[in-house]
CSV table of C-alpha atoms and ligand atoms in Angstrom, one decimal:
chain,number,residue,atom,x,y,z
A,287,UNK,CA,-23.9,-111.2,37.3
A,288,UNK,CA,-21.7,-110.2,40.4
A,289,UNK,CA,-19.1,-112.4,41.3
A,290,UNK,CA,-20.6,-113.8,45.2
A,291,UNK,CA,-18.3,-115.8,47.1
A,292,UNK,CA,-18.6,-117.3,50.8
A,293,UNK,CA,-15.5,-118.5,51.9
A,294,UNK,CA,-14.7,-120.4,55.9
A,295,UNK,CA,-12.2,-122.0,57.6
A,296,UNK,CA,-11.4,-123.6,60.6
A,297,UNK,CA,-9.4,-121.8,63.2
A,298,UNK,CA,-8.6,-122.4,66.4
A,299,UNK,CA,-8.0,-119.4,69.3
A,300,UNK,CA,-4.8,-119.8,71.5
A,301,UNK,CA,-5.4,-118.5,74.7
A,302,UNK,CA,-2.9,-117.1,76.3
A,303,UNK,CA,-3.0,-118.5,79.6
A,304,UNK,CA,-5.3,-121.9,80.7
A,305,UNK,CA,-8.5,-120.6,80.8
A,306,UNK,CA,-10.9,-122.1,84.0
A,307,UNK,CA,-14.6,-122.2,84.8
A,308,UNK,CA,-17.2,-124.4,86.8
A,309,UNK,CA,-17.3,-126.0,83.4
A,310,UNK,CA,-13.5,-127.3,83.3
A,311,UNK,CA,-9.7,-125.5,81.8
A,312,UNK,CA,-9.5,-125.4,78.2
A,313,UNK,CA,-6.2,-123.4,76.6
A,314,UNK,CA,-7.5,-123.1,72.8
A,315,UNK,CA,-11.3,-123.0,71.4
A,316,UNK,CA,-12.0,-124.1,68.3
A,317,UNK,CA,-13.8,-122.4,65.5
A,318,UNK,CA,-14.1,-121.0,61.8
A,319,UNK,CA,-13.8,-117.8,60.3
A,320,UNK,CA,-16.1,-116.3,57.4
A,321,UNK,CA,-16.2,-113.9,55.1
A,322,UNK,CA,-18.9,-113.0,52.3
A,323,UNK,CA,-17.3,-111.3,49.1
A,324,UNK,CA,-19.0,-109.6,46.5
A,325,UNK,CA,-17.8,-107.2,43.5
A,326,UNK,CA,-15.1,-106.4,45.6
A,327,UNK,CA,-16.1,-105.9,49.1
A,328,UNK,CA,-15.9,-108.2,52.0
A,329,UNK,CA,-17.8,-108.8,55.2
A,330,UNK,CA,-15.7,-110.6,57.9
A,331,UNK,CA,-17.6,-113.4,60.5
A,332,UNK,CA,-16.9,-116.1,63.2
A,333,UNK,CA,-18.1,-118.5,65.4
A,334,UNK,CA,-15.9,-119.4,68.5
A,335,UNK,CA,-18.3,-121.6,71.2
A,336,UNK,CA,-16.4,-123.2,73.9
A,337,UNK,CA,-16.7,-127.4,74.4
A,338,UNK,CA,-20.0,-127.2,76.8
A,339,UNK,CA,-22.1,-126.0,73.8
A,340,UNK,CA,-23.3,-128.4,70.9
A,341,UNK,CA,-21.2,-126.8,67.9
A,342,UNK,CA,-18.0,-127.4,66.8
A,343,UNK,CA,-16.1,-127.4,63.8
A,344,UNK,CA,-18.1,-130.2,62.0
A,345,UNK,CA,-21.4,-128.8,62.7
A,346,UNK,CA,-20.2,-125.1,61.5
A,347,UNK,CA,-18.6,-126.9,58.4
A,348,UNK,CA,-21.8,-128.9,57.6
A,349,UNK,CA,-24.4,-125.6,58.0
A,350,UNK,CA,-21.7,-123.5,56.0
A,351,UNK,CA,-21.8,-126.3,53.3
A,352,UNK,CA,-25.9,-125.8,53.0
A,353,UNK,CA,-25.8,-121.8,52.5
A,354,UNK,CA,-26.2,-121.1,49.2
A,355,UNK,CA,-24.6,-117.0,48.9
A,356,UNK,CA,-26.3,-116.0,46.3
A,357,UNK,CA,-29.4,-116.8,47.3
A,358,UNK,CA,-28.2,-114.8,50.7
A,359,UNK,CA,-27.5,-111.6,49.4
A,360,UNK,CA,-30.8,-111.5,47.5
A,361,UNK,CA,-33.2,-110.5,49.8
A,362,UNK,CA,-33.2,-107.1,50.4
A,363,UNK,CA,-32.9,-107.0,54.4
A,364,UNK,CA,-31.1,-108.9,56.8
A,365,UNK,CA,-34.1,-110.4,58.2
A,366,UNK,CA,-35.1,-111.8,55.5
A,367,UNK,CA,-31.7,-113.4,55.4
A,368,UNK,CA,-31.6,-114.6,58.4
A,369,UNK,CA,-35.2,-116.1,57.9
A,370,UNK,CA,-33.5,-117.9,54.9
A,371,UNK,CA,-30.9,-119.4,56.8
A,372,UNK,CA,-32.8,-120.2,59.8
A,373,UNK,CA,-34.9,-122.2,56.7
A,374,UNK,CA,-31.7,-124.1,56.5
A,375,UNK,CA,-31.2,-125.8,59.4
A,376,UNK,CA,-32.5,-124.8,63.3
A,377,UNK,CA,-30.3,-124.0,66.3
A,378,UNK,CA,-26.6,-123.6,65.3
A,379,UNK,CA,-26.6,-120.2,66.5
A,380,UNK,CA,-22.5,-119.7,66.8
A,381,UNK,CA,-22.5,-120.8,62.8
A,382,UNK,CA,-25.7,-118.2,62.2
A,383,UNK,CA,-23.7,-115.6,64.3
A,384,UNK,CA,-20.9,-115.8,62.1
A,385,UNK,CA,-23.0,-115.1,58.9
A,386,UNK,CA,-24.7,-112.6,60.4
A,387,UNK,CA,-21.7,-110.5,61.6
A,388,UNK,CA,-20.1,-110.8,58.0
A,389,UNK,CA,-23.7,-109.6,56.4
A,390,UNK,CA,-23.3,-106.8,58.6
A,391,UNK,CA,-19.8,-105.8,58.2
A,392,UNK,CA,-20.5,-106.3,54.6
A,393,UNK,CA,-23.7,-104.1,54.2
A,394,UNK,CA,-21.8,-101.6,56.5
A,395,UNK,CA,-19.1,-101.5,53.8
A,396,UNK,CA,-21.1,-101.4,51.0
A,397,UNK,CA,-23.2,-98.2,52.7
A,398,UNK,CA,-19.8,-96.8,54.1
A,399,UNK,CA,-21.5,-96.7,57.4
A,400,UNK,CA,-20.8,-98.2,61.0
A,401,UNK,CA,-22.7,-101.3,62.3
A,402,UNK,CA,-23.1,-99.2,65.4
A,403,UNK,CA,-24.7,-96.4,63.5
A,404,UNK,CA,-27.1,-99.0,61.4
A,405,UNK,CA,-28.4,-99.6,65.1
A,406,UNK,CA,-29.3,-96.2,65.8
A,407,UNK,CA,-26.3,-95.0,68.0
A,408,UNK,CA,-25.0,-91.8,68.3
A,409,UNK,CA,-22.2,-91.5,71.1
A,410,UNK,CA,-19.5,-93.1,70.3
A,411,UNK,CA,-17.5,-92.2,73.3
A,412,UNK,CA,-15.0,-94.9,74.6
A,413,UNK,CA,-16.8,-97.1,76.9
A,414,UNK,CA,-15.5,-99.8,79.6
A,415,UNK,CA,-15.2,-103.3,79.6
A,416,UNK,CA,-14.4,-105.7,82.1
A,417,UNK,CA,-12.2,-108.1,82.2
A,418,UNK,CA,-12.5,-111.7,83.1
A,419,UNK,CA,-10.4,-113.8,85.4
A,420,UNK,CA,-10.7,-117.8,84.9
A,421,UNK,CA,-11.0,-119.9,88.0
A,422,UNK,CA,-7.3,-120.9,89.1
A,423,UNK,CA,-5.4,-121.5,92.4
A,424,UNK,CA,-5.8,-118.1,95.0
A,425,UNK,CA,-2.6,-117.2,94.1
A,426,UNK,CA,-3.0,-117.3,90.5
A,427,UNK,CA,-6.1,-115.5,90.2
A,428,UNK,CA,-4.8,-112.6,92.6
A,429,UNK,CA,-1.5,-112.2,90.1
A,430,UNK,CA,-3.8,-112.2,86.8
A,431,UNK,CA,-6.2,-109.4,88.8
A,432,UNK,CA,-3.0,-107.2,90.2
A,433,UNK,CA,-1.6,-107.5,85.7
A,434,UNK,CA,-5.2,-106.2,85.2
A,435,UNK,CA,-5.2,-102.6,87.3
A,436,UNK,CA,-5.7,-100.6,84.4
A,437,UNK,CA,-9.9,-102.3,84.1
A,438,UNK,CA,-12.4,-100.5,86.4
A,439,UNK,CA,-14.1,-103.7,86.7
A,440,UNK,CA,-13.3,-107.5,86.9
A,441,UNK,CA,-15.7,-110.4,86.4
A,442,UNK,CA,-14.1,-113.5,88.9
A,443,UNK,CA,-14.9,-116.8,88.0
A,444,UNK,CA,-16.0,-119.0,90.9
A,445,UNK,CA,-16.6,-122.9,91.0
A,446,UNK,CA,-18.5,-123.4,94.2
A,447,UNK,CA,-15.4,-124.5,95.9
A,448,UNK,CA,-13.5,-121.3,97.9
A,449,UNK,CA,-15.7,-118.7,96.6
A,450,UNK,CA,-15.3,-116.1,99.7
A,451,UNK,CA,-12.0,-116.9,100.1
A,452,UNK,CA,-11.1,-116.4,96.5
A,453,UNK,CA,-13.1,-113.1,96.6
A,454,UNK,CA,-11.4,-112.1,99.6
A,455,UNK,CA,-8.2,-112.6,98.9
A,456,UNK,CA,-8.5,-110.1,95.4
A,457,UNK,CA,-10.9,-107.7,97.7
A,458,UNK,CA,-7.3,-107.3,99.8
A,459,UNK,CA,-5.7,-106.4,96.7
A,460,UNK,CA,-7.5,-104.0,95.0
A,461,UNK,CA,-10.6,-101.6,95.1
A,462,UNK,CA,-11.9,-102.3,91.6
A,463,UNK,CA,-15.5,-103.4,90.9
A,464,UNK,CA,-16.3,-107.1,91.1
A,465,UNK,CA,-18.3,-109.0,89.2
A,466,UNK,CA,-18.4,-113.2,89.6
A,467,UNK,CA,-19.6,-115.5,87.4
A,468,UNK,CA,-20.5,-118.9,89.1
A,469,UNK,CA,-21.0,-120.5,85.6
A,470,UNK,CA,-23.9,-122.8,86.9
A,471,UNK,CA,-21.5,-123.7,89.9
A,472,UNK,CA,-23.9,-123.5,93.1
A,473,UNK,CA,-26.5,-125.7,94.2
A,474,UNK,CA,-27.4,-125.4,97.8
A,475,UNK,CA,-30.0,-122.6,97.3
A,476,UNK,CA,-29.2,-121.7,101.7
A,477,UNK,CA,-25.6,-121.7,101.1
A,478,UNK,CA,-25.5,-119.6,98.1
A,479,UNK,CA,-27.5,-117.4,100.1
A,480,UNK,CA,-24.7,-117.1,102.9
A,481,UNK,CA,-22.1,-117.1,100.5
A,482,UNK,CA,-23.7,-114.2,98.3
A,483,UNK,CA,-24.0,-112.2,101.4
A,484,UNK,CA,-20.9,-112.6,102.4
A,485,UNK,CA,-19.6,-111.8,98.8
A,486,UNK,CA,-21.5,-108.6,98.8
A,487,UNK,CA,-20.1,-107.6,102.0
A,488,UNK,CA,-16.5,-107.9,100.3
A,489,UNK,CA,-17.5,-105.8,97.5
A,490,UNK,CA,-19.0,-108.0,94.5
A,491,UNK,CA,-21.7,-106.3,92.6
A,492,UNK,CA,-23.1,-108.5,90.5
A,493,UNK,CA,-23.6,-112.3,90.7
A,494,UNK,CA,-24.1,-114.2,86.6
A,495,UNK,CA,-25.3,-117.6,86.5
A,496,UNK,CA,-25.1,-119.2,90.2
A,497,UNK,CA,-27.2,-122.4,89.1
A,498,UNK,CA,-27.3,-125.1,86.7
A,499,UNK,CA,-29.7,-123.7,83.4
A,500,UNK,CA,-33.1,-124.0,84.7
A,501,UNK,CA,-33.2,-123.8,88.2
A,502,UNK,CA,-34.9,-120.9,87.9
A,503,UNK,CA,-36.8,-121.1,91.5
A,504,UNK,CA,-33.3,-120.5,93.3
A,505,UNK,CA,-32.5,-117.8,90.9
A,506,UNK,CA,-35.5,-116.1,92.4
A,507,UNK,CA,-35.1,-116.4,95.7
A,508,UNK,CA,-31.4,-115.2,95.2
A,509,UNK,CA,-32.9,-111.9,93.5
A,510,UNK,CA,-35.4,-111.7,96.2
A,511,UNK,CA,-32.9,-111.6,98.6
A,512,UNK,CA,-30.1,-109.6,97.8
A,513,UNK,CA,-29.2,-106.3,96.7
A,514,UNK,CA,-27.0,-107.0,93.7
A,515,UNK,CA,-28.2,-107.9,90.1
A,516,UNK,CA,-28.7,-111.7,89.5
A,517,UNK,CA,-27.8,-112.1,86.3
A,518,UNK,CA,-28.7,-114.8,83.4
A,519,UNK,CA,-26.3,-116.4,81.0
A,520,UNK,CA,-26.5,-120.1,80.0
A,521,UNK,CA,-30.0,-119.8,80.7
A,522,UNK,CA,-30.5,-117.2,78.2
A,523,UNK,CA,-29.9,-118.8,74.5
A,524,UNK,CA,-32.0,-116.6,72.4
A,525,UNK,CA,-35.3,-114.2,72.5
A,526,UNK,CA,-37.8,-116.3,73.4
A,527,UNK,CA,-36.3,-116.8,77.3
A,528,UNK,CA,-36.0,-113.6,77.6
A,529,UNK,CA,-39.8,-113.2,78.8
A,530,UNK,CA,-40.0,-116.1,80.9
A,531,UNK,CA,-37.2,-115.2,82.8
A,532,UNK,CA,-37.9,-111.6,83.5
A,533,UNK,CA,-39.2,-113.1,87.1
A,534,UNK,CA,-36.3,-114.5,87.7
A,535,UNK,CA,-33.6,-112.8,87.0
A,536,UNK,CA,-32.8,-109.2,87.5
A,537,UNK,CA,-31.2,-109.0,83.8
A,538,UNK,CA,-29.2,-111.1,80.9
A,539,UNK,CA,-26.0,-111.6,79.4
A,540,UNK,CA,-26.7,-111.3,75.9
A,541,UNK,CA,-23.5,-112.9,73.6
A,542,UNK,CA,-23.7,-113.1,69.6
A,543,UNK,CA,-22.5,-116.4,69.6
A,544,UNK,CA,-25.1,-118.0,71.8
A,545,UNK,CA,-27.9,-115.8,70.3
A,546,UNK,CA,-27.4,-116.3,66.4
A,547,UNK,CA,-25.6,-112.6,66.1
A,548,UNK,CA,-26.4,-108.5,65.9
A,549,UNK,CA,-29.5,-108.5,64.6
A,550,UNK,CA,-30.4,-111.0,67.0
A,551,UNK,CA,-28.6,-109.6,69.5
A,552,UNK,CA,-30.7,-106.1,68.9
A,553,UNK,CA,-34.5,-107.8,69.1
A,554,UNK,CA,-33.1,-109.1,72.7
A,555,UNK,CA,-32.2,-106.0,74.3
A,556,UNK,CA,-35.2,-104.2,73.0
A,557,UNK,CA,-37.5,-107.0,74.0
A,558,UNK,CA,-34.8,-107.1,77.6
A,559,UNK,CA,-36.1,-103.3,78.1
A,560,UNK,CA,-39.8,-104.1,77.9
A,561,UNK,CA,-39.4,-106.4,81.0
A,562,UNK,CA,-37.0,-103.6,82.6
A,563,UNK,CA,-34.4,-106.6,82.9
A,564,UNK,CA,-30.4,-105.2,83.2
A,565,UNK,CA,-28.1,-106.0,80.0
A,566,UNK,CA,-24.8,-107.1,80.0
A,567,UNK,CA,-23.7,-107.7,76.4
A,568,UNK,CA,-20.5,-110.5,76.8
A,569,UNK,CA,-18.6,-112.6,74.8
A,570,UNK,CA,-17.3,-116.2,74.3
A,571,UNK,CA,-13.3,-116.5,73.7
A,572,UNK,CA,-13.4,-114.7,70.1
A,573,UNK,CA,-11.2,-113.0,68.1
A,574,UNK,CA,-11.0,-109.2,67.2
A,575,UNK,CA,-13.8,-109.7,64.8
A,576,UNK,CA,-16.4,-111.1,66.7
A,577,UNK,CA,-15.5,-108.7,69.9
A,578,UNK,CA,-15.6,-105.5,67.0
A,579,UNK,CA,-19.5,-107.2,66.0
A,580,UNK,CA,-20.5,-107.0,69.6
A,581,UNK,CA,-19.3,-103.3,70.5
A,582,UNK,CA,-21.3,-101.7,68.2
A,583,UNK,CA,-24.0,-102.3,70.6
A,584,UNK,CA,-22.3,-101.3,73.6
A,585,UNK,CA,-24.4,-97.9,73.5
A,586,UNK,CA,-27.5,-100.1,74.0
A,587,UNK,CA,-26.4,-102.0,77.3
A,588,UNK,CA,-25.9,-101.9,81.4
A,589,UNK,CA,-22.2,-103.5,81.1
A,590,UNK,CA,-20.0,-104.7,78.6
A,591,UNK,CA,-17.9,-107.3,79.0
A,592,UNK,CA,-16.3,-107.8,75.8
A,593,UNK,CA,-12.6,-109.1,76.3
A,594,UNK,CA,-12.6,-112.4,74.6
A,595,UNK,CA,-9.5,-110.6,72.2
A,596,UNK,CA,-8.1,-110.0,75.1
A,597,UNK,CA,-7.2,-113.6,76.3
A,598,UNK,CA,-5.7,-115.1,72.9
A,599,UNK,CA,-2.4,-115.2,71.6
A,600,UNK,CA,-2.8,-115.0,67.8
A,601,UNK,CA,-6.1,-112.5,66.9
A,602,UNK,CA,-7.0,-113.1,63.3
A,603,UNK,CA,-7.0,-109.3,62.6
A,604,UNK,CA,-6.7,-105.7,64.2
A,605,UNK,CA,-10.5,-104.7,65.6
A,606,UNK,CA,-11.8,-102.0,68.2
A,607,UNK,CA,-8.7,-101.1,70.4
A,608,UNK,CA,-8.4,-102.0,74.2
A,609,UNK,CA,-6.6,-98.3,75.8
A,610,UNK,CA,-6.5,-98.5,79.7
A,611,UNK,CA,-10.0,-100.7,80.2
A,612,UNK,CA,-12.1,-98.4,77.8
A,613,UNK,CA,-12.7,-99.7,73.9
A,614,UNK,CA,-13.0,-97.2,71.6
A,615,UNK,CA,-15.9,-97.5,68.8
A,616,UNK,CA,-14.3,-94.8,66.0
A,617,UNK,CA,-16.8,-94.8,63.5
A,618,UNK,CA,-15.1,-97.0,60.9
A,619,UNK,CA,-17.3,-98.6,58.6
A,620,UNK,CA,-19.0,-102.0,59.3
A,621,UNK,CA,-17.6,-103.6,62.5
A,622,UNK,CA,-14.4,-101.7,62.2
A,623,UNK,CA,-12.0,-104.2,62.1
A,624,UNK,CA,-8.9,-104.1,59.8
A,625,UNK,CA,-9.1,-105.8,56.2
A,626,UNK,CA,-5.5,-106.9,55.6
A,627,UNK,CA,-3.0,-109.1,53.8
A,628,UNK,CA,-3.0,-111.3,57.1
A,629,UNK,CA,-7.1,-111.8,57.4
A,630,UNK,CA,-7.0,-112.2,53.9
A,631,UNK,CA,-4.6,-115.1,53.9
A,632,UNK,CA,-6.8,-116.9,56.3
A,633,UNK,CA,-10.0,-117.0,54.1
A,634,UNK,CA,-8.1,-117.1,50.9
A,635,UNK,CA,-10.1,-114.0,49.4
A,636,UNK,CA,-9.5,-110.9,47.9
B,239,MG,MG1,-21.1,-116.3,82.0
């Protein structure tokens, strides 16, 4: 019998700056990291959700506590894995993320093959990310856009509050692509009219999320009237909204942590393409090895918008490298990230 081992802990993400959105500052998100060991080889995993989602340590703790490894590793595919620990408990999707990314990174190892390449892709040419700037005062959100010149695209997080002028004031200072994410932050479905219009006029090309999850009326009539993509993302949990919301919405942010993981991940952007919906594949705050997990689908999407690494101040590893706004997939095996003394220490393996 093979020695199996599943080994978590707890750990929490510094962020390097306060981070802001309709949904409140937080400077540090809390989470575990995971990693599946067996005859030698390891699979890395986490789960990072921010506060406004139901899982937290505790929960992540008490589903890791139920998963019985060797059972795991004895099916012989990953959906049947899956299936087993969807058995175990439903919903904790960040905690099923994590699993999933280690069997991945894991089977990856163990077939000295890329995630990215198990999904069918074949360029693995650098692609771009862009790169989020948390709701602030004017003046900080126009310095955090001019220290980020080197993205082609930034995604502006709005409140509802000074939308246009916070636009405005970072359309005066630079002629890169904007995105905004209103995090569920509008109501008024005739002002978020005006103030879309006069967004678009400034130069935003994308709107994610304007209304509270469920509204999905006013995210119609939003798509209906204007000529940017109206994109889901709180409203979008898993595959099953992806068809009732192909009226609605022009397209969805698809994240592993909210979704359960890859293989997950995958289903959704196939199932995404049937409705001809747009795919932005995103990310919670995560470290280097969640962020790794979700670029080696990058080849599949509209947008990526993978900078969660980006943000913190202690990564738990070395993943896929950031060069001048454009993360380079190189083919390592797994999800690429760097198995070392330091990741090691964390999960007490090896
Ligand atoms: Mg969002």
């Amino acid at each position: 019998m093979l020695s199996q081992k599943f080994h978590y802990a707890p750990y929490s993400l510094k962020l390097k700056e306060p981070f802001g959105t309709a949904h409140g500052t937080r400077d540090s998100t809390e989470g575990m990291i995971v990693a599946i060991e067996s005859d030698g080889v390891i699979g890395y995993g986490e789960a990072f959700m921010p506060p406004y989602y139901d899982e937290n340590q505790a929960s992540m703790t008490a589903f890791f506590e139920r998963v019985n490894i060797e059972h795991l590793l004895s099916f012989d595919s990953i959906a049947d894995s899956l299936k087993y620990l969807d058995g175990i408990a439903i919903g904790n999707n960040a905690a099923k993320a994590a699993i999933d990314i280690a069997l991945h990174d894991f089977i990856g190892k163990c077939n000295a093959q890329s995630v990215s390449a198990m999904y069918g892709a074949k360029d693995v040419s650098p692609f771009e990310t862009s790169y989020t700037i948390g709701v602030d005062s004017v003046e900080t959100m126009i310095k955090k856009a001019r220290a980020a010149k080197e993205f082609t695209t930034l995604k502006i997080k709005l409140d509802g509050t000074n939308d246009v002028e916070v636009i405005s004031a970072i359309a005066d200072i630079t002629d890169q692509q904007l995105f905004v994410d209103a995090n569920q932050g509008w109501a008024d479905i005739d002002k978020a009219l005006e103030i879309s219009s006069r967004l678009i006029k400034l130069g935003v090309e994308l709107i994610e999320q304007p209304f509270k999850k469920g509204q999905y009326k006013k995210a119609k009539i939003l798509k209906d009237n204007v000529e940017v993509p109206i994109i889901a993302d709180e409203d979008v949990q898993g595959f099953s909204d992806i068809s009732k919301l192909a009226d609605f919405y022009d397209g969805i942010n698809i994240k592993l942590m909210k979704c359960g993981g890859i293989f997950e991940a995958f289903r959704m952007i196939k199932e995404a393409r049937k409705h001809e919906m747009k795919i932005l594949l995103g990310c919670m705050t995560e470290s280097s090895i969640g962020i790794s997990a979700a670029a080696q689908l990058a080849g599949h999407v509209d947008w990526c918008d993978l900078d969660g690494n980006l943000l913190i101040k202690n990564d738990t590893c070395e993943g896929i490298k950031c060069v001048d706004g454009f993360l380079s997939p190189e083919g390592e095996k797994g999800i690429g990230i760097i198995d070392d003394k330091a990741l090691r220490g964390l999960l007490n393996v090896g």
